[in-house]
Coordinates of N, CA and C in Angstrom, one line a residue:
M1 N 74.2 -26.5 -70.0 CA 73.4 -26.9 -70.9 C 71.9 -26.2 -70.6
I2 N 71.3 -25.7 -72.0 CA 70.6 -25.2 -71.9 C 69.4 -25.9 -72.9
G3 N 68.5 -25.4 -72.8 CA 67.1 -26.1 -73.6 C 65.5 -25.5 -72.9
R4 N 64.6 -25.6 -73.7 CA 63.4 -25.4 -73.3 C 62.6 -26.7 -72.4
N5 N 62.0 -25.9 -71.9 CA 60.9 -27.0 -70.6 C 60.6 -28.4 -71.1
G6 N 61.0 -29.2 -71.0 CA 60.6 -30.6 -70.9 C 61.5 -31.0 -72.2
A7 N 62.5 -30.6 -72.6 CA 63.7 -30.7 -73.5 C 64.5 -32.4 -73.2
G8 N 64.3 -32.3 -71.7 CA 65.2 -33.7 -71.2 C 66.6 -33.1 -70.3
K9 N 66.6 -32.0 -70.1 CA 67.9 -31.6 -69.4 C 67.9 -32.0 -68.1
T10 N 67.0 -32.3 -67.5 CA 67.2 -32.6 -65.6 C 67.0 -34.2 -66.0
S11 N 66.7 -35.0 -67.0 CA 66.3 -36.4 -67.1 C 67.9 -36.6 -67.7
L12 N 68.5 -35.8 -68.1 CA 70.0 -36.3 -68.6 C 70.8 -36.1 -67.1
L13 N 70.4 -35.4 -66.7 CA 71.4 -35.5 -65.2 C 71.3 -36.8 -64.3
R14 N 70.1 -37.2 -64.6 CA 69.5 -38.4 -63.9 C 70.1 -39.6 -64.5
L15 N 70.3 -39.4 -65.5 CA 71.3 -40.3 -66.0 C 72.2 -40.8 -65.6
I16 N 73.2 -39.4 -65.9 CA 74.5 -39.2 -65.4 C 74.6 -40.1 -64.2
T17 N 74.0 -39.4 -63.1 CA 74.0 -40.1 -62.0 C 73.2 -41.7 -61.5
G18 N 72.8 -42.1 -62.7 CA 72.3 -43.4 -62.1 C 71.0 -43.5 -61.7
R19 N 70.4 -42.4 -61.2 CA 68.8 -42.6 -61.0 C 68.0 -42.7 -62.0
L20 N 68.4 -42.7 -63.1 CA 67.4 -42.9 -64.4 C 68.0 -43.8 -65.4
E21 N 67.7 -45.2 -65.7 CA 68.2 -45.9 -66.3 C 67.9 -45.5 -68.4
P22 N 69.0 -45.6 -68.9 CA 68.4 -45.1 -70.3 C 67.6 -46.3 -71.0
D23 N 66.8 -45.9 -71.9 CA 66.0 -46.6 -72.7 C 66.9 -47.8 -73.7
D24 N 67.6 -46.6 -74.3 CA 68.9 -47.8 -75.3 C 69.9 -47.3 -75.2
G25 N 70.8 -47.7 -75.2 CA 72.5 -47.7 -75.1 C 72.9 -47.8 -74.2
E26 N 74.4 -47.3 -73.8 CA 75.0 -47.5 -72.3 C 76.0 -46.4 -72.1
I27 N 76.0 -46.0 -70.8 CA 76.5 -45.1 -70.2 C 78.0 -45.7 -69.7
H28 N 79.1 -44.8 -69.9 CA 80.0 -45.3 -69.4 C 80.6 -44.2 -68.4
T29 N 80.8 -44.8 -67.2 CA 81.9 -43.6 -66.4 C 83.1 -44.3 -66.1
Q30 N 83.9 -43.0 -65.2 CA 85.2 -43.4 -64.7 C 85.3 -44.0 -63.7
S31 N 85.8 -44.7 -63.4 CA 85.6 -45.9 -62.0 C 86.0 -45.1 -60.6
R32 N 84.9 -44.9 -59.8 CA 85.0 -44.4 -58.5 C 84.9 -42.7 -58.4
I33 N 84.4 -42.4 -59.7 CA 84.4 -41.0 -59.9 C 83.1 -40.7 -58.8
R34 N 83.3 -39.4 -58.0 CA 82.8 -38.8 -57.1 C 81.8 -37.8 -57.4
V35 N 80.2 -38.4 -57.7 CA 79.7 -37.1 -58.7 C 78.2 -36.3 -57.1
S36 N 78.3 -35.0 -57.2 CA 77.4 -34.3 -56.1 C 76.7 -33.6 -57.0
E37 N 75.4 -33.8 -56.5 CA 73.8 -33.0 -57.2 C 73.4 -31.9 -56.5
L38 N 73.0 -30.9 -56.9 CA 71.7 -30.1 -56.8 C 70.8 -29.7 -57.3
E39 N 69.6 -30.8 -56.9 CA 68.8 -31.0 -57.7 C 67.6 -29.6 -57.8
Q40 N 66.9 -29.6 -58.9 CA 66.1 -28.3 -59.0 C 65.0 -28.4 -58.0
A41 N 64.4 -29.3 -57.3 CA 63.5 -29.9 -56.4 C 64.1 -29.3 -55.1
L42 N 63.4 -28.7 -54.2 CA 63.9 -28.4 -52.6 C 63.9 -29.7 -51.9
P43 N 65.0 -29.8 -50.6 CA 64.9 -31.1 -50.1 C 63.3 -31.7 -49.4
E44 N 63.0 -32.7 -49.6 CA 62.1 -33.7 -49.0 C 62.4 -34.1 -47.7
E45 N 63.5 -34.2 -47.6 CA 63.3 -34.7 -45.8 C 63.6 -33.4 -45.0
L46 N 62.5 -32.9 -44.5 CA 62.6 -31.7 -43.7 C 62.4 -31.7 -42.2
R47 N 62.6 -32.7 -41.8 CA 62.9 -33.0 -40.2 C 64.2 -32.9 -39.9
Q48 N 65.4 -33.3 -40.8 CA 66.5 -32.6 -40.7 C 66.8 -31.4 -40.3
T49 N 68.0 -31.4 -39.4 CA 68.7 -30.2 -39.2 C 69.7 -29.7 -40.8
V50 N 69.6 -28.4 -40.6 CA 70.4 -27.8 -41.4 C 71.9 -28.7 -41.9
R51 N 72.7 -29.0 -40.5 CA 74.3 -29.2 -40.2 C 74.0 -30.8 -40.7
E52 N 72.5 -31.4 -40.5 CA 72.5 -32.9 -40.7 C 72.4 -33.1 -42.0
Y53 N 71.6 -32.4 -42.7 CA 71.5 -32.5 -44.0 C 72.7 -32.1 -45.0
V54 N 73.4 -31.4 -44.8 CA 74.8 -30.8 -45.2 C 75.4 -31.9 -45.2
T55 N 75.8 -32.3 -44.1 CA 76.7 -33.6 -43.8 C 76.5 -34.8 -44.7
T56 N 75.2 -35.1 -44.9 CA 74.7 -35.8 -46.0 C 75.6 -35.8 -47.6
G57 N 76.3 -34.6 -47.9 CA 76.8 -34.6 -49.0 C 78.3 -35.0 -48.7
L58 N 78.6 -35.6 -47.7 CA 80.3 -36.0 -47.4 C 79.3 -37.5 -46.9
A59 N 78.6 -38.2 -47.3 CA 78.5 -39.6 -47.1 C 79.7 -40.7 -47.9
D60 N 80.0 -40.0 -49.0 CA 80.8 -41.5 -49.7 C 82.1 -41.0 -49.0
L61 N 82.7 -39.9 -48.6 CA 84.0 -40.1 -47.7 C 83.9 -40.6 -46.4
Q62 N 82.6 -40.3 -46.1 CA 82.5 -40.8 -44.7 C 82.6 -42.4 -44.5
A63 N 82.0 -42.8 -45.8 CA 82.2 -44.4 -46.1 C 83.3 -44.7 -46.4
L64 N 84.0 -44.0 -46.8 CA 85.6 -44.6 -46.8 C 86.8 -44.4 -45.8
I65 N 86.3 -43.4 -44.9 CA 87.0 -43.4 -43.6 C 86.4 -44.5 -42.7
D66 N 84.9 -44.6 -42.5 CA 84.4 -46.0 -42.1 C 85.2 -47.4 -42.4
L67 N 85.7 -47.4 -43.7 CA 85.9 -48.7 -44.3 C 87.4 -48.9 -43.6
Y68 N 88.3 -47.7 -43.7 CA 89.8 -47.3 -43.2 C 89.7 -47.8 -41.9
Q69 N 88.8 -47.3 -41.2 CA 89.0 -47.9 -39.3 C 88.5 -49.0 -39.6
Q70 N 87.4 -49.9 -40.0 CA 87.5 -51.1 -39.7 C 88.7 -51.9 -40.3
R71 N 88.9 -51.4 -41.4 CA 90.6 -52.7 -41.6 C 91.3 -52.2 -41.0
S72 N 91.4 -51.1 -40.4 CA 92.6 -50.9 -39.7 C 92.8 -51.6 -38.3
Q73 N 91.4 -52.2 -38.0 CA 91.2 -53.0 -37.1 C 91.6 -54.6 -37.0
E74 N 91.9 -54.9 -38.3 CA 91.7 -56.4 -38.8 C 93.3 -56.8 -38.9
T75 N 93.9 -58.0 -38.6 CA 94.9 -58.2 -39.1 C 95.1 -58.5 -40.5
L76 N 95.9 -57.8 -41.3 CA 96.3 -57.9 -42.3 C 97.4 -58.5 -43.0
D77 N 97.2 -59.2 -44.1 CA 98.4 -59.8 -45.0 C 99.1 -58.6 -45.5
R78 N 100.1 -58.5 -46.6 CA 100.9 -57.6 -47.3 C 100.0 -56.8 -48.0
K79 N 99.0 -57.5 -48.7 CA 97.9 -57.1 -49.9 C 96.9 -56.3 -49.3
G80 N 96.5 -56.9 -47.9 CA 95.7 -56.1 -47.0 C 96.0 -54.5 -46.7
L81 N 97.4 -54.6 -46.5 CA 98.3 -53.2 -45.7 C 98.6 -52.2 -47.3
L82 N 98.6 -53.3 -48.3 CA 98.5 -52.1 -49.3 C 97.3 -52.0 -49.8
E83 N 96.2 -52.2 -49.6 CA 94.9 -52.0 -50.0 C 94.5 -50.6 -48.9
L84 N 95.0 -51.0 -47.8 CA 94.7 -50.0 -46.7 C 95.6 -48.6 -47.1
E85 N 96.7 -48.5 -47.2 CA 97.9 -47.7 -47.6 C 97.1 -46.9 -48.7
A86 N 96.4 -47.9 -49.7 CA 95.7 -46.9 -51.0 C 94.5 -46.3 -50.6
L87 N 93.9 -46.9 -49.3 CA 92.5 -46.3 -49.1 C 92.9 -44.8 -48.6
H88 N 93.7 -44.5 -47.6 CA 94.3 -43.7 -47.1 C 94.5 -42.6 -47.8
R89 N 95.6 -43.1 -49.0 CA 96.0 -41.9 -49.9 C 94.5 -41.6 -50.7
E90 N 93.6 -42.2 -50.6 CA 92.4 -41.9 -51.5 C 91.3 -41.0 -50.2
I91 N 91.4 -41.5 -49.5 CA 91.1 -40.4 -48.3 C 91.9 -39.1 -48.2
D92 N 93.2 -39.1 -48.3 CA 94.0 -38.1 -48.1 C 93.8 -37.0 -49.3
A93 N 93.7 -37.7 -50.5 CA 93.6 -36.7 -51.7 C 92.2 -35.9 -51.9
H94 N 91.3 -36.6 -51.4 CA 90.0 -35.9 -51.2 C 89.5 -35.2 -49.8
G95 N 90.7 -34.7 -48.9 CA 90.6 -34.2 -48.0 C 89.7 -34.6 -46.8
G96 N 89.8 -36.1 -46.8 CA 88.4 -36.7 -45.9 C 88.8 -36.9 -44.7
W97 N 89.9 -36.3 -44.0 CA 90.2 -36.6 -42.3 C 89.7 -35.2 -41.7
H98 N 88.9 -34.2 -42.3 CA 88.3 -33.0 -41.6 C 87.0 -33.0 -41.8
L99 N 85.8 -33.7 -41.9 CA 84.7 -33.3 -42.2 C 83.8 -32.3 -41.7
D100 N 84.1 -32.6 -40.0 CA 83.5 -31.6 -39.6 C 83.5 -30.1 -39.9
Q101 N 85.0 -30.0 -40.2 CA 85.5 -28.6 -40.1 C 85.1 -27.9 -41.8
R102 N 84.8 -29.2 -42.7 CA 84.4 -28.5 -43.9 C 83.1 -28.3 -44.0
V103 N 82.1 -29.0 -43.3 CA 81.1 -28.7 -43.3 C 80.4 -27.1 -42.1
D104 N 81.4 -27.0 -41.2 CA 81.4 -25.8 -40.6 C 81.6 -24.4 -41.7
T105 N 82.5 -24.9 -42.6 CA 83.2 -23.7 -43.5 C 82.3 -23.6 -44.5
V106 N 81.6 -24.3 -44.9 CA 80.3 -24.2 -46.1 C 79.3 -23.6 -45.4
L107 N 78.7 -24.1 -43.9 CA 77.7 -23.1 -43.3 C 78.0 -21.7 -43.1
S108 N 79.1 -21.6 -43.0 CA 79.6 -20.2 -42.4 C 79.6 -19.3 -43.7
E109 N 80.0 -19.6 -44.6 CA 80.2 -19.2 -46.0 C 78.8 -18.8 -46.5
L110 N 77.7 -19.4 -46.2 CA 76.3 -19.4 -46.5 C 75.5 -18.9 -45.5
D111 N 76.4 -18.6 -44.1 CA 75.7 -17.9 -42.9 C 74.3 -18.7 -42.8
L112 N 74.5 -20.1 -42.8 CA 73.1 -20.8 -42.5 C 73.3 -21.5 -40.9
P113 N 72.2 -21.4 -40.5 CA 71.7 -21.7 -39.2 C 72.0 -23.0 -39.2
A114 N 72.8 -23.8 -38.4 CA 73.3 -25.2 -38.3 C 72.5 -26.0 -37.8
D115 N 71.5 -25.3 -37.0 CA 70.8 -25.9 -35.3 C 69.3 -25.9 -36.1
R116 N 68.9 -25.2 -36.8 CA 67.3 -25.0 -37.4 C 67.0 -26.2 -38.3
R117 N 65.6 -26.5 -38.0 CA 65.3 -27.5 -39.2 C 64.9 -27.0 -40.2
L118 N 65.0 -28.1 -41.7 CA 64.5 -27.5 -42.7 C 63.1 -26.8 -42.9
E119 N 62.3 -27.4 -42.1 CA 60.9 -27.2 -42.2 C 60.8 -25.9 -41.2
E120 N 62.0 -25.5 -40.7 CA 61.4 -24.0 -40.5 C 61.8 -22.7 -41.2
L121 N 62.4 -23.2 -42.1 CA 63.0 -22.6 -43.4 C 62.3 -22.2 -44.5
S122 N 62.6 -20.9 -44.9 CA 61.7 -20.8 -46.5 C 62.5 -21.3 -47.4
G123 N 61.8 -21.1 -48.6 CA 62.3 -21.9 -50.0 C 63.5 -21.9 -50.5
G124 N 64.1 -20.1 -50.1 CA 65.2 -19.6 -50.7 C 66.1 -20.4 -49.6
W125 N 65.9 -20.5 -48.3 CA 66.8 -20.8 -47.6 C 67.3 -22.6 -47.6
Q126 N 66.2 -23.0 -47.8 CA 66.3 -24.6 -48.3 C 67.6 -24.5 -49.3
R127 N 66.8 -23.7 -50.4 CA 67.7 -24.0 -51.3 C 69.2 -23.7 -51.4
R128 N 69.5 -22.8 -50.2 CA 70.9 -22.5 -49.8 C 71.2 -23.7 -49.5
V129 N 70.8 -24.5 -48.3 CA 71.1 -25.5 -47.8 C 71.6 -26.8 -48.5
G130 N 70.3 -26.9 -49.6 CA 71.1 -27.8 -51.0 C 72.2 -27.6 -51.5
L131 N 72.4 -26.2 -52.0 CA 73.6 -26.0 -52.6 C 75.1 -26.1 -51.7
A132 N 74.7 -25.7 -50.2 CA 75.4 -26.0 -49.3 C 76.0 -27.6 -49.2
R133 N 75.0 -28.5 -49.4 CA 75.5 -30.1 -49.2 C 75.9 -30.5 -50.7
A134 N 75.3 -30.0 -51.8 CA 76.1 -30.3 -53.0 C 77.8 -29.8 -52.9
I135 N 78.3 -28.7 -52.7 CA 79.2 -28.3 -52.6 C 80.5 -28.9 -51.8
V136 N 80.0 -29.1 -50.3 CA 80.7 -29.4 -49.7 C 81.8 -30.6 -49.7
G137 N 81.2 -31.4 -50.4 CA 81.9 -32.6 -50.9 C 83.0 -32.7 -52.0
N138 N 83.3 -31.3 -52.5 CA 84.4 -31.2 -53.3 C 84.4 -32.7 -54.3
A139 N 83.4 -33.0 -55.0 CA 83.4 -34.2 -55.9 C 83.9 -33.6 -57.1
E140 N 84.2 -34.8 -57.8 CA 85.2 -34.7 -59.3 C 83.9 -34.2 -60.2
L141 N 82.8 -34.1 -60.1 CA 81.8 -34.0 -60.8 C 80.7 -33.2 -60.3
L142 N 80.2 -31.9 -60.2 CA 79.4 -31.2 -59.7 C 78.1 -30.9 -60.9
L143 N 77.1 -31.2 -60.4 CA 75.9 -31.5 -61.8 C 74.6 -30.4 -60.5
L144 N 74.4 -29.0 -61.2 CA 74.0 -28.8 -60.9 C 72.4 -28.0 -61.7
D145 N 71.2 -28.2 -61.0 CA 70.1 -27.9 -62.0 C 69.1 -26.9 -61.9
E146 N 69.0 -25.7 -62.7 CA 68.9 -24.4 -62.1 C 69.5 -23.9 -60.9
P147 N 70.8 -23.6 -60.6 CA 71.3 -23.7 -59.4 C 70.6 -21.9 -59.1
T148 N 70.4 -21.0 -59.6 CA 69.9 -19.6 -58.7 C 68.7 -19.8 -58.8
N149 N 67.8 -20.8 -59.0 CA 66.5 -20.4 -58.2 C 66.5 -20.4 -56.8
H150 N 65.4 -19.4 -56.2 CA 65.7 -19.0 -55.2 C 66.8 -18.5 -54.5
L151 N 67.5 -17.7 -55.2 CA 68.8 -17.1 -54.8 C 68.9 -15.9 -54.9
D152 N 69.4 -14.9 -53.3 CA 69.3 -14.0 -53.5 C 70.5 -13.3 -54.4
L153 N 70.7 -12.0 -54.4 CA 71.9 -12.0 -55.5 C 73.1 -11.8 -54.7
S154 N 73.1 -12.0 -53.5 CA 75.1 -12.1 -52.7 C 75.1 -13.8 -53.1
T155 N 73.8 -14.7 -52.9 CA 74.8 -15.8 -52.9 C 74.6 -16.2 -54.1
I156 N 74.0 -15.8 -55.2 CA 74.3 -15.7 -56.8 C 75.6 -15.8 -56.9
Q157 N 76.4 -14.5 -56.1 CA 77.7 -14.1 -56.5 C 78.7 -15.1 -56.0
W158 N 78.4 -15.6 -54.5 CA 78.9 -16.6 -54.1 C 78.9 -17.7 -54.7
L159 N 78.3 -18.2 -55.6 CA 78.1 -19.2 -56.1 C 78.8 -19.2 -57.5
E160 N 78.9 -18.3 -58.0 CA 79.5 -17.9 -59.2 C 80.9 -18.0 -58.8
D161 N 81.5 -17.4 -58.0 CA 82.8 -17.3 -57.5 C 83.5 -19.0 -57.2
R162 N 82.4 -19.8 -56.9 CA 82.8 -20.8 -56.1 C 83.0 -21.8 -57.2
V163 N 81.9 -21.9 -58.6 CA 82.1 -22.7 -59.4 C 82.9 -22.4 -60.5
Y164 N 83.2 -20.8 -60.5 CA 84.4 -20.5 -61.6 C 85.9 -21.0 -60.8
N165 N 85.8 -21.3 -59.6 CA 87.4 -21.8 -59.0 C 87.0 -22.9 -58.4
Y166 N 86.3 -24.0 -58.8 CA 85.8 -25.3 -58.7 C 87.1 -26.0 -59.5
A167 N 87.8 -27.1 -58.4 CA 89.0 -28.1 -58.8 C 88.2 -28.9 -59.7
G168 N 86.8 -29.6 -59.7 CA 86.5 -30.6 -60.5 C 85.4 -30.2 -62.0
S169 N 84.9 -30.7 -62.5 CA 84.3 -30.6 -63.7 C 82.4 -30.2 -63.2
V170 N 82.1 -28.9 -63.9 CA 80.7 -29.0 -63.5 C 80.1 -28.9 -64.5
L171 N 79.1 -29.4 -64.4 CA 77.7 -29.3 -65.7 C 76.6 -28.8 -64.8
F172 N 75.8 -27.9 -65.4 CA 74.7 -27.0 -64.8 C 73.9 -26.7 -65.9
I173 N 72.6 -26.8 -65.6 CA 71.2 -26.4 -66.4 C 71.0 -25.2 -66.2
T174 N 70.6 -24.1 -67.0 CA 70.2 -22.8 -66.3 C 69.4 -21.9 -67.5
H175 N 68.8 -21.0 -67.1 CA 68.2 -20.3 -67.6 C 68.4 -18.7 -67.4
D176 N 69.4 -18.7 -66.2 CA 69.9 -17.2 -66.2 C 71.3 -17.3 -66.8
R177 N 71.1 -16.3 -67.7 CA 72.1 -15.9 -69.1 C 73.1 -15.2 -68.3
A178 N 72.8 -14.3 -67.2 CA 74.4 -13.7 -67.0 C 75.3 -14.6 -66.3
F179 N 74.7 -15.8 -65.3 CA 75.3 -17.0 -64.6 C 76.3 -18.0 -65.7
L180 N 75.4 -18.0 -67.3 CA 75.7 -18.7 -68.2 C 77.0 -18.2 -68.7
R181 N 76.7 -16.7 -68.9 CA 78.0 -16.1 -69.5 C 78.8 -16.0 -69.1
R182 N 79.2 -16.1 -67.3 CA 80.3 -15.5 -66.7 C 81.1 -16.8 -66.6
L183 N 80.0 -18.2 -66.6 CA 80.8 -19.4 -66.3 C 81.0 -20.7 -67.3
A184 N 80.2 -20.6 -68.0 CA 80.2 -21.4 -69.4 C 81.5 -21.7 -70.0
T185 N 82.2 -22.5 -69.8 CA 83.4 -22.8 -71.4 C 82.9 -23.7 -72.4
R186 N 81.5 -24.4 -72.3 CA 81.2 -24.7 -73.2 C 79.6 -25.1 -72.9
I187 N 78.9 -24.7 -74.4 CA 77.3 -25.1 -74.3 C 76.9 -26.1 -74.8
V188 N 76.0 -26.5 -73.9 CA 75.3 -27.8 -75.1 C 73.6 -27.3 -75.0
E189 N 72.8 -27.4 -76.1 CA 71.7 -27.3 -76.5 C 71.2 -28.7 -76.4
L190 N 69.8 -28.7 -75.6 CA 69.3 -30.0 -75.4 C 67.8 -29.6 -76.1
D191 N 67.2 -30.2 -77.3 CA 65.9 -30.5 -77.7 C 65.7 -32.2 -78.0
R192 N 64.4 -32.4 -78.3 CA 63.8 -34.1 -78.2 C 64.7 -35.0 -79.1
T193 N 65.6 -34.3 -79.9 CA 65.9 -34.7 -80.8 C 67.4 -34.9 -80.9
R194 N 68.0 -34.0 -80.7 CA 69.5 -33.8 -80.7 C 70.2 -32.9 -79.9
L195 N 71.5 -33.3 -79.5 CA 72.5 -32.1 -78.9 C 73.3 -31.2 -80.0
T196 N 73.2 -29.8 -79.6 CA 74.0 -28.9 -80.4 C 75.2 -28.6 -79.3
S197 N 76.7 -28.5 -79.7 CA 77.3 -28.0 -79.0 C 78.1 -26.7 -79.1
W198 N 79.0 -26.0 -78.5 CA 79.7 -24.7 -79.2 C 80.2 -24.2 -78.1
P199 N 81.3 -23.4 -78.2 CA 82.1 -23.2 -77.0 C 81.6 -22.1 -76.5
G200 N 81.9 -21.7 -75.1 CA 81.4 -20.8 -74.1 C 81.3 -19.1 -75.0
N201 N 81.2 -18.4 -73.8 CA 80.9 -17.0 -74.1 C 79.8 -16.8 -74.7
Y202 N 78.5 -17.0 -74.4 CA 77.3 -17.1 -75.1 C 76.4 -15.8 -75.3

């Protein structure tokens, strides 16, 4: 998604995530779709360690695991057992049984210091931590708001490769023409009055 500053690109992402309510009309989303987001702003909670912050990107999967463990301790009837089995399949489908390993992997790939507090890191390193948090959950929809801001070239290359091979859908806002050319399969230009869309290869 491209457009001039102030055109409403970030607001559109907030509408998708539900953090912003529309003035008019309706928003329809697929039931239980998991959405992950890299915001343009740097993290606000700076007292957390890198590991703690990245782990919050798995909160939805952790909630499913907590629910499964709770329900598995209960005495269930046939319907309850079927619901528990469906919950198990959903956790399996999202690779939810090895959350610590997923955090370790993304921390290693981005060479992030797991035990350092965010307040101890520069803006560029905080951005990398935010990127790790957005990607660790492998959500069906990944939203990236100016993802190359504050990143060095090697991290941008890592991000391009990760987005290129991402199993879900990715919607990103960028002014980085090289990033756009490599990754966009469809381009949407947003201004205050309309959306214009055309195939990628900008």
